């Protein structure tokens, strides 16, 4: 039976680095029954420059044995306020991924799987694929969307410990708000951990 890999690029959103600098990122949704993928349903957000990196990485890793499909060209007049330009780029990015996923050699690339099914940044994808992180490619994919690789059970256990040890500050707050606070704190820890890992990597090279 033929295995199915369906991918969509949708929901463009403007993200701001600061007051003067902004960019558009897109949601990548993947549904599959293919044995090539650890996770059968996933959603991540990526920007155009990350797609450019992915294409270069796939071409380098394939050692020129295959032709990697092209991306929609970079437009020097691209406007974040031009809905048609954004739509055209989004369709081009989806076509690129659809063609990549049809190639068995490209489909075996760890960088592609981390790009599609993890929240890792580009430098951390490279580090993970090269085995320079404390977690594997499979772990990064499986735990995508969980804060600092915590399970929901871990999160609730942490919540219980937090409530027991700080009952005064917990009064008047419902569990949902406390969980969100813990998730936000864990996200900060992820970012700090990634910065520390990158610092260590740069010193070791």
Coordinates of N, CA and C in Angstrom, one line a residue, residues 62-175:
X62 N 23.2 15.9 0.2 CA 23.0 14.9 -0.8 C 24.2 14.7 -1.7
X63 N 25.2 15.6 -1.5 CA 26.5 15.5 -2.3 C 26.2 15.6 -3.8
X64 N 25.3 16.5 -4.1 CA 24.9 16.8 -5.5 C 24.4 15.5 -6.3
X65 N 24.0 14.5 -5.5 CA 23.5 13.3 -6.2 C 22.1 13.5 -6.7
X66 N 21.4 14.5 -6.2 CA 20.0 14.8 -6.6 C 19.9 16.3 -6.8
X67 N 18.9 16.7 -7.6 CA 18.7 18.1 -7.7 C 17.6 18.5 -6.8
X68 N 17.9 19.4 -5.8 CA 16.9 19.8 -4.9 C 16.0 20.8 -5.5
X69 N 14.7 20.7 -5.4 CA 13.7 21.6 -6.0 C 14.0 23.1 -5.6
X70 N 13.6 24.0 -6.4 CA 13.8 25.4 -6.2 C 12.8 26.0 -5.3
X71 N 13.2 27.1 -4.6 CA 12.3 27.9 -3.8 C 11.7 29.1 -4.6
X72 N 10.6 29.6 -4.2 CA 10.2 30.9 -4.8 C 11.3 31.9 -4.7
X73 N 11.6 32.6 -5.8 CA 12.8 33.5 -5.7 C 12.6 34.6 -4.7
X74 N 13.8 35.0 -4.2 CA 13.8 36.2 -3.3 C 13.5 37.4 -4.0
X75 N 12.5 38.2 -3.6 CA 12.0 39.4 -4.3 C 12.5 40.6 -3.5
X76 N 13.4 41.4 -4.1 CA 13.9 42.6 -3.4 C 12.8 43.6 -3.1
X77 N 11.7 43.5 -3.8 CA 10.5 44.4 -3.5 C 9.4 43.7 -2.7
X78 N 9.7 42.6 -2.1 CA 8.8 41.9 -1.3 C 8.3 42.8 -0.2
X79 N 6.9 42.9 0.0 CA 6.3 43.7 1.0 C 5.5 42.9 2.0
X80 N 5.7 43.2 3.3 CA 5.0 42.5 4.3 C 3.5 42.8 4.3
X81 N 3.2 43.9 3.6 CA 1.8 44.4 3.5 C 1.1 44.0 2.2
X82 N 1.8 43.2 1.3 CA 1.3 42.8 0.1 C 0.7 41.4 0.2
X83 N -0.6 41.3 0.3 CA -1.2 40.0 0.5 C -0.9 39.0 -0.7
X84 N -0.9 39.5 -1.9 CA -0.7 38.7 -3.1 C 0.7 38.1 -3.1
X85 N 1.7 38.9 -2.7 CA 3.1 38.5 -2.7 C 3.3 37.4 -1.6
X86 N 2.6 37.6 -0.5 CA 2.7 36.6 0.6 C 2.1 35.3 0.2
X87 N 0.9 35.4 -0.4 CA 0.2 34.2 -0.9 C 1.0 33.4 -1.9
X88 N 1.6 34.2 -2.9 CA 2.4 33.5 -3.9 C 3.7 32.8 -3.3
X89 N 4.3 33.5 -2.3 CA 5.4 32.9 -1.7 C 5.0 31.6 -0.9
X90 N 3.9 31.7 -0.2 CA 3.4 30.6 0.6 C 3.2 29.4 -0.3
X91 N 2.5 29.6 -1.4 CA 2.3 28.5 -2.4 C 3.6 27.9 -2.9
X92 N 4.6 28.8 -3.2 CA 5.9 28.3 -3.6 C 6.6 27.5 -2.6
X93 N 6.5 27.8 -1.3 CA 7.1 27.1 -0.3 C 6.5 25.7 -0.1
X94 N 5.1 25.7 -0.3 CA 4.4 24.4 -0.2 C 4.9 23.5 -1.3
X95 N 4.9 24.0 -2.5 CA 5.3 23.2 -3.7 C 6.8 22.7 -3.5
X96 N 7.6 23.5 -2.9 CA 9.0 23.1 -2.6 C 9.0 21.9 -1.7
X97 N 8.3 21.9 -0.6 CA 8.2 20.8 0.3 C 7.6 19.6 -0.3
X98 N 6.6 19.8 -1.0 CA 5.9 18.6 -1.7 C 6.9 17.9 -2.6
X99 N 7.7 18.6 -3.3 CA 8.6 18.0 -4.2 C 9.8 17.3 -3.5
X100 N 10.2 18.0 -2.4 CA 11.3 17.4 -1.6 C 10.9 16.1 -1.0
X101 N 9.6 16.0 -0.5 CA 9.1 14.8 0.2 C 8.9 13.7 -0.7
X102 N 9.0 13.9 -2.0 CA 8.8 12.8 -3.0 C 10.1 12.1 -3.3
X103 N 11.2 12.7 -2.8 CA 12.5 12.1 -3.1 C 13.0 11.3 -2.0
X104 N 13.3 10.0 -2.2 CA 13.7 9.1 -1.1 C 15.0 9.5 -0.4
X105 N 15.9 10.0 -1.2 CA 17.2 10.4 -0.6 C 17.1 11.6 0.3
X106 N 16.3 12.6 -0.2 CA 16.1 13.8 0.7 C 15.3 13.5 1.9
X107 N 14.4 12.5 1.7 CA 13.5 12.1 2.8 C 14.2 11.5 4.0
X108 N 15.4 11.0 3.7 CA 16.2 10.4 4.8 C 17.1 11.4 5.5
X109 N 17.0 12.6 5.2 CA 17.9 13.6 5.8 C 17.4 14.1 7.2
X110 N 18.2 14.0 8.2 CA 17.7 14.3 9.6 C 17.4 15.8 9.7
X111 N 18.1 16.6 8.9 CA 17.8 18.1 9.0 C 16.4 18.4 8.5
X112 N 15.9 17.6 7.5 CA 14.6 17.8 7.0 C 13.6 17.5 8.0
X113 N 13.8 16.4 8.7 CA 12.8 16.0 9.8 C 12.8 16.9 10.9
X114 N 13.9 17.5 11.3 CA 13.9 18.4 12.4 C 13.3 19.8 12.0
X115 N 13.5 20.1 10.7 CA 12.9 21.3 10.2 C 11.4 21.3 10.2
X116 N 10.9 20.1 9.8 CA 9.4 19.9 9.7 C 8.7 19.6 11.0
X117 N 9.5 18.9 11.9 CA 8.8 18.4 13.1 C 9.4 18.7 14.4
X118 N 10.2 19.7 14.5 CA 10.7 20.2 15.8 C 10.7 21.7 15.9
X119 N 10.8 22.2 17.1 CA 10.8 23.7 17.3 C 12.2 24.2 17.3
X120 N 13.2 23.4 17.0 CA 14.6 23.8 17.1 C 14.9 24.9 16.1
X121 N 15.8 25.8 16.5 CA 16.3 26.8 15.6 C 17.3 26.2 14.6
X122 N 17.6 26.9 13.5 CA 18.5 26.4 12.5 C 19.9 25.9 13.1
X123 N 20.5 26.8 14.0 CA 21.8 26.3 14.6 C 21.6 25.1 15.4
X124 N 20.5 24.9 16.1 CA 20.3 23.8 17.0 C 19.9 22.5 16.1
X125 N 19.3 22.7 15.0 CA 19.0 21.6 14.0 C 20.4 21.1 13.6
X126 N 21.3 21.9 13.2 CA 22.6 21.5 12.7 C 23.3 20.7 13.8
X127 N 23.3 21.3 15.0 CA 23.9 20.6 16.2 C 23.3 19.3 16.5
X128 N 22.0 19.2 16.5 CA 21.3 17.9 16.8 C 21.6 16.9 15.7
X129 N 21.5 17.3 14.5 CA 21.8 16.3 13.4 C 23.2 15.8 13.4
X130 N 24.1 16.6 13.9 CA 25.5 16.2 14.0 C 25.8 15.5 15.3
X131 N 24.8 15.3 16.1 CA 25.0 14.6 17.4 C 25.7 15.4 18.5
X132 N 25.6 16.7 18.4 CA 26.3 17.5 19.4 C 25.3 18.1 20.4
X133 N 24.1 17.4 20.6 CA 23.2 17.8 21.7 C 22.9 16.7 22.6
X134 N 22.4 17.0 23.8 CA 22.1 15.9 24.7 C 20.9 15.1 24.4
X135 N 20.2 15.5 23.4 CA 19.0 14.8 22.9 C 19.2 14.4 21.5
X136 N 18.5 13.3 21.1 CA 18.7 12.8 19.7 C 17.6 13.4 18.8
X137 N 17.8 13.1 17.5 CA 16.8 13.7 16.5 C 15.4 13.1 16.8
X138 N 15.3 11.8 17.1 CA 14.0 11.3 17.5 C 13.4 11.9 18.7
X139 N 14.2 12.2 19.7 CA 13.7 12.8 20.9 C 13.2 14.2 20.6
X140 N 13.9 15.0 19.8 CA 13.5 16.3 19.5 C 12.2 16.4 18.7
X141 N 12.0 15.4 17.9 CA 10.7 15.3 17.1 C 9.6 14.9 18.0
X142 N 9.8 13.8 18.8 CA 8.7 13.2 19.6 C 8.2 14.3 20.6
X143 N 9.1 15.1 21.2 CA 8.7 16.0 22.2 C 8.5 17.4 21.8
X144 N 8.3 17.6 20.5 CA 8.0 18.9 19.9 C 6.7 19.4 20.5
X145 N 6.7 20.6 21.0 CA 5.5 21.2 21.6 C 5.5 21.1 23.1
X146 N 6.3 20.3 23.7 CA 6.3 20.2 25.1 C 7.5 21.0 25.7
X147 N 7.2 21.8 26.7 CA 8.2 22.7 27.2 C 9.4 22.0 27.9
X148 N 10.5 22.3 27.4 CA 11.8 21.7 27.9 C 11.7 20.2 28.0
X149 N 11.0 19.5 27.0 CA 10.9 18.1 26.9 C 10.2 17.5 28.1
X150 N 9.3 18.3 28.7 CA 8.5 17.8 29.8 C 7.2 17.1 29.3
X151 N 6.8 16.1 30.0 CA 5.5 15.5 29.7 C 4.4 16.2 30.4
X152 N 3.2 16.0 30.1 CA 2.1 16.7 30.8 C 2.1 16.2 32.3
X153 N 2.4 15.0 32.5 CA 2.5 14.5 33.9 C 3.5 15.2 34.7
X154 N 4.7 15.4 34.1 CA 5.8 16.2 34.8 C 5.3 17.6 35.1
X155 N 4.6 18.2 34.1 CA 4.1 19.5 34.3 C 3.1 19.6 35.5
X156 N 2.2 18.7 35.6 CA 1.3 18.7 36.7 C 1.9 18.4 38.1
X157 N 3.0 17.5 38.0 CA 3.7 17.2 39.2 C 4.4 18.5 39.7
X158 N 5.0 19.2 38.8 CA 5.7 20.4 39.1 C 4.7 21.4 39.7
X159 N 3.5 21.5 39.1 CA 2.5 22.4 39.6 C 2.1 22.0 41.0
X160 N 2.0 20.7 41.3 CA 1.6 20.3 42.7 C 2.7 20.7 43.7
X161 N 4.0 20.5 43.3 CA 5.1 20.8 44.2 C 5.1 22.4 44.4
X162 N 4.9 23.1 43.4 CA 4.9 24.6 43.5 C 3.8 25.0 44.4
X163 N 2.6 24.4 44.3 CA 1.4 24.8 45.1 C 1.7 24.5 46.6
X164 N 2.3 23.3 46.8 CA 2.5 22.8 48.2 C 3.5 23.7 48.9
X165 N 4.6 24.1 48.1 CA 5.7 24.8 48.7 C 5.4 26.3 48.8
X166 N 4.4 26.8 48.2 CA 4.1 28.3 48.2 C 2.6 28.5 48.2
X167 N 2.0 28.0 49.3 CA 0.6 28.1 49.3 C 0.0 29.5 49.4
X168 N 0.8 30.4 50.1 CA 0.3 31.8 50.2 C 0.2 32.5 48.9
X169 N 1.2 32.4 48.0 CA 1.2 33.0 46.7 C 0.3 32.3 45.7
X170 N -0.2 31.1 46.1 CA -1.0 30.3 45.2 C -2.5 30.6 45.4
X171 N -2.8 31.3 46.5 CA -4.2 31.5 46.8 C -4.9 32.4 45.7
X172 N -6.1 32.1 45.4 CA -6.8 32.9 44.4 C -6.5 32.7 43.0
X173 N -5.6 31.7 42.7 CA -5.2 31.5 41.3 C -5.6 30.1 40.9
X174 N -6.2 29.9 39.7 CA -6.7 28.6 39.3 C -5.6 27.9 38.6
X175 N -5.7 26.5 38.6 CA -4.6 25.7 38.0 C -4.2 26.0 36.6

